[in-house]
Tab-separated table of C-alpha atoms in Angstrom:
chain	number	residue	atom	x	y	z
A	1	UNK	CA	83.673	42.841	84.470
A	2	UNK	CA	83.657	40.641	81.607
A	3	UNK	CA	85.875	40.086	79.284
A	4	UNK	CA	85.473	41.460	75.075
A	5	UNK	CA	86.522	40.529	72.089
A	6	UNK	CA	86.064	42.741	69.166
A	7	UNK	CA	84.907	41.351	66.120
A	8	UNK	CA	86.571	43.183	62.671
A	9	UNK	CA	84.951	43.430	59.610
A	10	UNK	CA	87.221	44.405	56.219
A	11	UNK	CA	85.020	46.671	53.431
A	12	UNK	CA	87.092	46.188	50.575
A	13	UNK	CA	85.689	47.932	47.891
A	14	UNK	CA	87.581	50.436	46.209
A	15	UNK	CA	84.495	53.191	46.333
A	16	UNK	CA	83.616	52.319	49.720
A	17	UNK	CA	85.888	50.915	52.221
A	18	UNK	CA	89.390	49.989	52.408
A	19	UNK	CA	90.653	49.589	55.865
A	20	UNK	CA	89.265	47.397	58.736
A	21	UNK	CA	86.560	48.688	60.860
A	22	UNK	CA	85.073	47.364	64.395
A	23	UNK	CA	81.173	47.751	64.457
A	24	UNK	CA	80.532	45.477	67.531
A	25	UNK	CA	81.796	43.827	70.716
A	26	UNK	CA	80.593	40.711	72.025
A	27	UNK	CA	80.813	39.463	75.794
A	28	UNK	CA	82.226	36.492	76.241
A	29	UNK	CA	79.540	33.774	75.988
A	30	UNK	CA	78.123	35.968	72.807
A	31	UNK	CA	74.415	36.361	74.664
A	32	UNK	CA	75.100	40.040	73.966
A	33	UNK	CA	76.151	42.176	71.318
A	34	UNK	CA	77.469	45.590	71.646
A	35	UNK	CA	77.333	48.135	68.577
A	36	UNK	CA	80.349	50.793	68.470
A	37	UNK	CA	80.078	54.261	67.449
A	38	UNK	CA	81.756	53.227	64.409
A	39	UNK	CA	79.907	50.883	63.362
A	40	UNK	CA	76.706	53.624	64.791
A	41	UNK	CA	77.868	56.136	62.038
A	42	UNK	CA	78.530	53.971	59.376
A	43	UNK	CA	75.268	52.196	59.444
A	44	UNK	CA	73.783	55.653	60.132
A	45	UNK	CA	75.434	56.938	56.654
A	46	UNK	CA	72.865	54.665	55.084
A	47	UNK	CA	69.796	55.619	55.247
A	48	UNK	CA	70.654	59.891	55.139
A	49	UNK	CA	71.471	59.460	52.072
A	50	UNK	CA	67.929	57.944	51.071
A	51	UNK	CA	65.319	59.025	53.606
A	52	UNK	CA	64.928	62.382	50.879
A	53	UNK	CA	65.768	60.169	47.905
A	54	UNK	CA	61.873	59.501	45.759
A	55	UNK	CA	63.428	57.641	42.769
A	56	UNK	CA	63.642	54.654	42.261
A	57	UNK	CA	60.043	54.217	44.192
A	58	UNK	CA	58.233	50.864	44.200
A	59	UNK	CA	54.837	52.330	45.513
A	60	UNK	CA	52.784	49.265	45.783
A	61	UNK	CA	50.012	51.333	44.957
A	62	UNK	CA	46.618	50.845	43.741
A	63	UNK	CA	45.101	53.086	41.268
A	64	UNK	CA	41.650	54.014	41.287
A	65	UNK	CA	41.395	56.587	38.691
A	66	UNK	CA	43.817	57.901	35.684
A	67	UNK	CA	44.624	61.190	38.492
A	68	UNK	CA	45.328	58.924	40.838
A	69	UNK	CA	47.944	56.798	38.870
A	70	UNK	CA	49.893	59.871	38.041
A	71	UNK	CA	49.995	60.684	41.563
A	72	UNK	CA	54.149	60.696	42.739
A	73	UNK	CA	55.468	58.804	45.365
A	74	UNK	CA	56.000	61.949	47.854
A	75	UNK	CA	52.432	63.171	47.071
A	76	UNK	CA	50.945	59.404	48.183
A	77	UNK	CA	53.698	59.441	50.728
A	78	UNK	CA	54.731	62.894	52.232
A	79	UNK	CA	56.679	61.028	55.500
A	80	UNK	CA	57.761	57.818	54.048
A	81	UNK	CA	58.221	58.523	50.569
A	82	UNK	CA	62.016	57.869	50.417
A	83	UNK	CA	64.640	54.266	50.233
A	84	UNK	CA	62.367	53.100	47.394
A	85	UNK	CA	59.495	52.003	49.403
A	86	UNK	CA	57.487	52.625	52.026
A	87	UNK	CA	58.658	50.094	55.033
A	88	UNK	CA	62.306	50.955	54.132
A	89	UNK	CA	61.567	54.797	54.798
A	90	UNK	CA	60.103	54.111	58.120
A	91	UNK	CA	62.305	51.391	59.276
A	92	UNK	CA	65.272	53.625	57.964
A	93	UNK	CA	64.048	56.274	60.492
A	94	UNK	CA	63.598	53.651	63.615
A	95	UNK	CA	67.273	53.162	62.829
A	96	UNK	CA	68.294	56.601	62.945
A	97	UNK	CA	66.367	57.121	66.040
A	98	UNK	CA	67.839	53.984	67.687
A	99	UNK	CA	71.477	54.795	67.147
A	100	UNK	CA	71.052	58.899	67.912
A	101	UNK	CA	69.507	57.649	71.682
A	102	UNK	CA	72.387	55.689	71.452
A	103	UNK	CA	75.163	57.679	70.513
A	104	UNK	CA	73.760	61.231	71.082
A	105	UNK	CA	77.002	63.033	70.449
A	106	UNK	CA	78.101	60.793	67.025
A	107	UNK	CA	78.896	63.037	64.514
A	108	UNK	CA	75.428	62.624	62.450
A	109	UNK	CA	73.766	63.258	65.374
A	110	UNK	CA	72.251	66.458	63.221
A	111	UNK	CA	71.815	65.316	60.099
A	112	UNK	CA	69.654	62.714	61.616
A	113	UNK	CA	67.293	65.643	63.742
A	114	UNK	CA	67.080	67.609	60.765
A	115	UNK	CA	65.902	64.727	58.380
A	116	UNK	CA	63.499	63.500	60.707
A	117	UNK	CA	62.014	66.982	61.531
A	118	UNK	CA	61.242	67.590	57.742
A	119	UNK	CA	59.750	64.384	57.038
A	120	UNK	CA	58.324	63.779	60.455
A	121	UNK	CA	55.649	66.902	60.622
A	122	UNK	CA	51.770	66.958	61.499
A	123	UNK	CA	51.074	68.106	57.404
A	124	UNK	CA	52.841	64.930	56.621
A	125	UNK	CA	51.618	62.563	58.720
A	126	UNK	CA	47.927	64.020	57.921
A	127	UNK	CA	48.629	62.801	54.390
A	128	UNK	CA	49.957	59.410	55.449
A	129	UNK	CA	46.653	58.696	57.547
A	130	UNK	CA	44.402	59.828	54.604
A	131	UNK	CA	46.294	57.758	52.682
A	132	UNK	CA	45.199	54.394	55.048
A	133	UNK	CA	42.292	55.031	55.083
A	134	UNK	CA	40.859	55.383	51.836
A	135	UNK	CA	38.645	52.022	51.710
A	136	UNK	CA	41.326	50.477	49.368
A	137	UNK	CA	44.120	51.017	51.228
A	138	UNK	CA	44.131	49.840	53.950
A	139	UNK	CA	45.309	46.495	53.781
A	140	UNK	CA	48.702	48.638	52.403
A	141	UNK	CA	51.566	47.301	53.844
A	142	UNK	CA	49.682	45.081	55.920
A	143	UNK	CA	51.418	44.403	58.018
A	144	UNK	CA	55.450	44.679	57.379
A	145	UNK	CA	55.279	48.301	57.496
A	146	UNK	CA	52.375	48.463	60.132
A	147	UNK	CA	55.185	46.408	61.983
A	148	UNK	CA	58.060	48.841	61.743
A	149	UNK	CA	55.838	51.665	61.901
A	150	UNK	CA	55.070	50.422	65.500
A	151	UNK	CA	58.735	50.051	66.360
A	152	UNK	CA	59.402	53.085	65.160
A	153	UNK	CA	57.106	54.913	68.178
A	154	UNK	CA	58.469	52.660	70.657
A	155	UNK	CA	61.822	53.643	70.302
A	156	UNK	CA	60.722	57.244	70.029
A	157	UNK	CA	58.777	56.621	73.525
A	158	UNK	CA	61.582	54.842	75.351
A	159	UNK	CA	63.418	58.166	73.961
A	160	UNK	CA	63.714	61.343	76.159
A	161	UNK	CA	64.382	63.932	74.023
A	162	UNK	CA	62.962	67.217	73.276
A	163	UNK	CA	62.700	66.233	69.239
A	164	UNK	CA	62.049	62.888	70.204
A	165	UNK	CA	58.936	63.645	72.169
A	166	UNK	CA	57.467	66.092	69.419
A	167	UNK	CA	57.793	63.267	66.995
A	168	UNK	CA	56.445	60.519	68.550
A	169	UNK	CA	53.122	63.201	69.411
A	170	UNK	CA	53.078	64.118	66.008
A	171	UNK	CA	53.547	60.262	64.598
A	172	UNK	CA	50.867	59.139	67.385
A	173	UNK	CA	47.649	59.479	65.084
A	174	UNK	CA	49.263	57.703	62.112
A	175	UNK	CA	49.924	54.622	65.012
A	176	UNK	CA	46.599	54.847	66.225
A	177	UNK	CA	45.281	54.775	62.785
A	178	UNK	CA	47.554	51.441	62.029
A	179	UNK	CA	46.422	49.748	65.287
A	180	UNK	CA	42.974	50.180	64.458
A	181	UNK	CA	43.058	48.526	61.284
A	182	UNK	CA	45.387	45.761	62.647
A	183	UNK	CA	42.372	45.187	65.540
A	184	UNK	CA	40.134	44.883	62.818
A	185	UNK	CA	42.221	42.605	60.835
A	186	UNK	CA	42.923	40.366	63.328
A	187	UNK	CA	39.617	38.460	64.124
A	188	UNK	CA	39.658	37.747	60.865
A	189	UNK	CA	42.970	36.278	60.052
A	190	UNK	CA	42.182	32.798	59.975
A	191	UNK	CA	45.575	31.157	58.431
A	192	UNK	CA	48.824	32.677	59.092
A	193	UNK	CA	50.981	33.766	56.047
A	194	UNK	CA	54.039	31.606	56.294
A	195	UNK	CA	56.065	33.522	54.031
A	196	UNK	CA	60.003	34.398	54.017
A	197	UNK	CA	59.097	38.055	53.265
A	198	UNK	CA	57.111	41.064	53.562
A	199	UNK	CA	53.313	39.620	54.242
A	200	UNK	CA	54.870	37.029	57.366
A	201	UNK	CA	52.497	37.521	60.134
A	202	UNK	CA	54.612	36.082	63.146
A	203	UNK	CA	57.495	39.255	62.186
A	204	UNK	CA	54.622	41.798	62.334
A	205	UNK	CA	52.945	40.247	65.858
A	206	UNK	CA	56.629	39.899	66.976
A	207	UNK	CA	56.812	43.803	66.872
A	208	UNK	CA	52.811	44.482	67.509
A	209	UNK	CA	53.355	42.601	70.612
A	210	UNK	CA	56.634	44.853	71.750
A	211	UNK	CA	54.799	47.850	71.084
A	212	UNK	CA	51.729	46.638	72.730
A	213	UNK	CA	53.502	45.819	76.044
A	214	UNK	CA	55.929	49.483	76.295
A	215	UNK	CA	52.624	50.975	75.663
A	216	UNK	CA	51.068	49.235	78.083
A	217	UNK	CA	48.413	48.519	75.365
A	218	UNK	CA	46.508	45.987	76.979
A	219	UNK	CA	43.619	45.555	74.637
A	220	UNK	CA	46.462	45.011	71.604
A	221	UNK	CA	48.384	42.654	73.414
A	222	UNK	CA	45.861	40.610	74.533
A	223	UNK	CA	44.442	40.304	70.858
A	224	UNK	CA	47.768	39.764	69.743
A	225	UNK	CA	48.427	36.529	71.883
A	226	UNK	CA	44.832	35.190	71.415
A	227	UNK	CA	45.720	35.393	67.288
A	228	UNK	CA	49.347	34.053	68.123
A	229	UNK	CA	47.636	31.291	69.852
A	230	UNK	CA	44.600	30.576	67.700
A	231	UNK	CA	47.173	30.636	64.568
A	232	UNK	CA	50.682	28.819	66.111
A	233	UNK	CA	50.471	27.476	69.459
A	234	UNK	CA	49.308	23.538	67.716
A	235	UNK	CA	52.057	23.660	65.143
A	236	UNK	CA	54.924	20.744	65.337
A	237	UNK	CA	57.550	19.879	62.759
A	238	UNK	CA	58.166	22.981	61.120
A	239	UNK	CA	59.672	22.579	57.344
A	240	UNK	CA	62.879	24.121	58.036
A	241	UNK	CA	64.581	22.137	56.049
A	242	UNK	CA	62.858	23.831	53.106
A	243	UNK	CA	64.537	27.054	53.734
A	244	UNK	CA	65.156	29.546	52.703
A	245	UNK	CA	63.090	30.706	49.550
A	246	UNK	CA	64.976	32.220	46.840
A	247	UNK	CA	63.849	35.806	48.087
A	248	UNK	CA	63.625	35.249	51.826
A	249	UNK	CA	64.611	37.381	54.455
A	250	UNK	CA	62.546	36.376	57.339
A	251	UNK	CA	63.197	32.857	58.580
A	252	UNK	CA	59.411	31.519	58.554
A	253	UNK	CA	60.321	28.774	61.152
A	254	UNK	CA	62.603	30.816	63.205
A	255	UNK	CA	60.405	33.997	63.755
A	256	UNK	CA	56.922	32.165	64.273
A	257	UNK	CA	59.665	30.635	67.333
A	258	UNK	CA	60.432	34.307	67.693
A	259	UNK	CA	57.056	35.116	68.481
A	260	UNK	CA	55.757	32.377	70.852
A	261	UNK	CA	58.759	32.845	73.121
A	262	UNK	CA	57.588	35.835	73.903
A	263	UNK	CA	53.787	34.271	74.441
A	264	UNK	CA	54.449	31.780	76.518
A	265	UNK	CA	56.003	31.235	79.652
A	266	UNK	CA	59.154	30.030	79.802
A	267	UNK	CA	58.836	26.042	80.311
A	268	UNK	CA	55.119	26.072	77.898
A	269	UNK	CA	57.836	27.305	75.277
A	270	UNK	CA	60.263	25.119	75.600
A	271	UNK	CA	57.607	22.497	75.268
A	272	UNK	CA	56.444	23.874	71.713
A	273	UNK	CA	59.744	24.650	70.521
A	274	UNK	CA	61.150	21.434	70.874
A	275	UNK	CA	58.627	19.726	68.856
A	276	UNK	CA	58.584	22.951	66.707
A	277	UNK	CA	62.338	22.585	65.162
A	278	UNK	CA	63.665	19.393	66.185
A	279	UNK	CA	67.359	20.242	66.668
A	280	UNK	CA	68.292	18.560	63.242
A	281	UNK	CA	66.140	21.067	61.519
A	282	UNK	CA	67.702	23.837	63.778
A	283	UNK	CA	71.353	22.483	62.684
A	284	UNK	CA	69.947	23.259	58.978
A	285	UNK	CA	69.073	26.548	60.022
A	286	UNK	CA	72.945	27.435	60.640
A	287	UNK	CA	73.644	27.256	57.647
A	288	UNK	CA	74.648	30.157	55.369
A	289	UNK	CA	72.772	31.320	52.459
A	290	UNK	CA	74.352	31.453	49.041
A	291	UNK	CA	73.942	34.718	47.701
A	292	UNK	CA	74.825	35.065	43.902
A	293	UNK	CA	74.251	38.855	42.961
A	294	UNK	CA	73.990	41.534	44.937
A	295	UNK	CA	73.140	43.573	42.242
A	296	UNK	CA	69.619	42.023	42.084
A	297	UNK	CA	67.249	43.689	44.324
A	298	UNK	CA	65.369	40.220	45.122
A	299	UNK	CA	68.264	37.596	45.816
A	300	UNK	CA	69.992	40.521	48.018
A	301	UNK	CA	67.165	39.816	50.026
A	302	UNK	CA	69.164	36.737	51.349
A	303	UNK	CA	71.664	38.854	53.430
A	304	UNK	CA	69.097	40.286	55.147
A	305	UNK	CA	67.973	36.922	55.726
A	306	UNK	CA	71.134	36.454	57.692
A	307	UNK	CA	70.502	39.579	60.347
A	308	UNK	CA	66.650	38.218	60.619
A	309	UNK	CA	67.931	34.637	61.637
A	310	UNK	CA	71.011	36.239	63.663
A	311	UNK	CA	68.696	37.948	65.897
A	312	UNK	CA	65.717	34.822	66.176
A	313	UNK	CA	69.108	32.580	66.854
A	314	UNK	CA	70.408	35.461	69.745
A	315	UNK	CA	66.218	35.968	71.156
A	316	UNK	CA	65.895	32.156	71.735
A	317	UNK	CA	69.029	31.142	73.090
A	318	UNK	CA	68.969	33.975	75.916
A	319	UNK	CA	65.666	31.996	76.762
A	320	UNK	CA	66.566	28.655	76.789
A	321	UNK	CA	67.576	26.463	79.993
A	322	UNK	CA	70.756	26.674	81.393
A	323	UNK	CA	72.991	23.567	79.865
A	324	UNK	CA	70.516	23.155	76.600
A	325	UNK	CA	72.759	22.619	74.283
A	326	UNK	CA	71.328	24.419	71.451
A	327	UNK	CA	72.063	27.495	73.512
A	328	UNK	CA	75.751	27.565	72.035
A	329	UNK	CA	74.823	26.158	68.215
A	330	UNK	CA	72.331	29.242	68.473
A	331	UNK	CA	74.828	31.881	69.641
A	332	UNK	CA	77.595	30.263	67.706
A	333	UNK	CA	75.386	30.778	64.332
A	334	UNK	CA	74.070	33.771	65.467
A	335	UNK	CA	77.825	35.554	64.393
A	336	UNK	CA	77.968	33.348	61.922
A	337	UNK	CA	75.391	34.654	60.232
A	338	UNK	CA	75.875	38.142	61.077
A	339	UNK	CA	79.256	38.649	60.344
A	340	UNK	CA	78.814	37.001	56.939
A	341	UNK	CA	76.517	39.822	55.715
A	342	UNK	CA	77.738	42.789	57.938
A	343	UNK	CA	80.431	43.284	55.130
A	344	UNK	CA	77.845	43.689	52.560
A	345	UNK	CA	75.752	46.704	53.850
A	346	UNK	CA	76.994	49.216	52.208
A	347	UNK	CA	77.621	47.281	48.561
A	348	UNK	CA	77.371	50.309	46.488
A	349	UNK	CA	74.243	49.297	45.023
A	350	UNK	CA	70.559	50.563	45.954
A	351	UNK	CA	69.146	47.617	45.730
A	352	UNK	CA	70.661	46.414	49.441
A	353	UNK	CA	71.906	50.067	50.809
A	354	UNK	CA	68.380	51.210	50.584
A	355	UNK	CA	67.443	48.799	53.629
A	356	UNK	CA	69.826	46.604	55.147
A	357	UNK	CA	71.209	48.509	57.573
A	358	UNK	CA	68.469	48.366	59.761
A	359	UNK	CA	68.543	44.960	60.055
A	360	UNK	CA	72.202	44.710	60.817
A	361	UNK	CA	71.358	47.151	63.598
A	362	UNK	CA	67.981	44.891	64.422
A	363	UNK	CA	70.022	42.259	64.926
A	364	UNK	CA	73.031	44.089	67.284
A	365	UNK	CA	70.840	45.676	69.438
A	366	UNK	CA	67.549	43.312	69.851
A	367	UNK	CA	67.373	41.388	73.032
């Protein structure tokens, strides 16, 4: 068996935290994390505390009519309405379903089925689907929250559970209803959007494409890799060295890699990815992101940026060759970067609680 070393985080602030807590083991080469009950209930303290919670709401919406701007957040919204936006609500909810199929017994194991029952019901989800497709909606949250939405089902389908199985039925139409408008959407994506957050099209195929395949949605995966293709497969010398954006937390270099290693065999990707990120760009990569206030809900952003890039960094170097060097920089950075921000969760302040969490958990338990 091998060996593991546990990796302890101190929360120091007085209205949170005070003594040292264990979220995750590592094995010993650090290909694989391991995320502790601990750390389970902790992160799942999160989002309970906001799946409920409508204000403060950035809605993202677009008004058609005076009636319709006075419409609240929970009316637009009746699943999703809560963590102050719509992508947060859902990919709050992947996390809760993630950790309870992990940890069935932890001690929020209820809270979590009783949240998700009221929000998760076929009234609610009616109004969601209305919602996407009214004709000027539905490029809303195109396609971030189409992304996690996606994830969201597959965990629920790789989860077998009585509650479990009546919510993924019930969330079913709202999916179908998303991958429709993605098929649509894709033929016509000519350019990819190259962005460090919400709108980056390589993070939502990354997920599309994972859903596709546990679905055994052939028709969506194969659309998926032709647009993956068609939009990244020519691409050399990636501006990594740019990064990040003042706001970023998606790597644009790092998950556009994310993606392709999971469309292309194993030796095609190689190829690309070494004339993708040239391995001094990848060295600039490890390094941390200075993040000045917390307290401001856009440069918080930049912890998140450190799960996103922990787990691109963990995803590529469990596919590299044996011996590639870049193997340990990746892994190496890849707790680097993670244990800088794990800290920093739970900061007391909405503007990161809301959210983070489920990337810290993203980036334990992705493969």
């Amino acid at each position: 068996m091998k060996s593991f070393f546990t990796f302890f985080l101190i929360l120091s602030s007085a209205a949170l935290f005070s003594q040292t807590h264990a979220f995750y083991t590592t094995n010993k080469d650090s290909s694989r994390f391991n995320l502790t009950l601990e750390g389970a209930s902790h992160f799942a303290s999160l989002p309970l505390k906001c799946l409920q919670q409508e204000y403060p709401n950035k809605t993202s919406h677009l008004s058609v009519s005076d009636s319709d701007h006075l419409r609240t957040p929970k009316q637009m919204h009746p699943a999703f309405y809560g963590c102050f936006d719509w992508h947060s609500c859902v990919h709050g909810h992947w996390m809760l379903v993630s950790l309870l199929k992990k940890f069935p017994q932890m001690p929020e194991a209820a809270a979590i089925r009783s949240a998700i029952s009221t929000n998760i019901t076929p009234e609610n989800i009616k109004g969601e689907i209305d919602y996407f497709i009214s004709p000027l909606s539905r490029n809303y949250e195109r396609t971030y929250g189409w992304a996690w939405l996606l994830k969201l089902q597959q965990e629920l389908i790789g989860f077998n559970d009585p509650d479990a199985i009546r919510w993924r039925n019930t969330l079913q139409p709202l999916c179908d209803t998303v991958i429709k408008l993605w098929m649509d959407y894709l033929p016509k994506q000519t350019y990819p959007n190259r962005t460090g957050v919400h709108p980056n099209t390589a993070f939502g195929l990354v997920f599309a494409l994972d859903y596709a395949r546990a679905t055994k949605n052939t028709a969506f995966e194969a659309a998926i890799i032709k647009s993956a293709k068609q939009l990244y497969l020519k691409d050399k010398n990636a501006p990594s060295r740019w990064e990040p954006d003042g706001t970023d937390f998606l790597s644009p270099s790092l998950e556009e890699a994310d993606l392709m290693r999971r469309v292309l065999a194993k030796p095609a990707f190689v190829q690309w990815f070494n004339a993708f990120i040239p391995l001094a760009s990848l060295q600039h990569l490890t390094n941390l992101p200075v993040i000045s206030d917390r307290s401001d809900y856009q440069i918080v952003h930049l912890d998140g940026l450190c799960f996103s890039r922990t787990w691109c960094m963990k995803g590529l170097a469990n596919c590299l060759p044996a011996g590639d060097k870049r193997i340990a920089l990746l892994r190496k950075s890849a707790i680097h970067h993670l244990n800088a921000s794990l800290p920093n969760v739970a900061s007391a302040n909405y503007g990161g609680e809301h959210w983070l969490a489920s990337f810290a958990v993203y980036a334990l338990v992705s493969e």
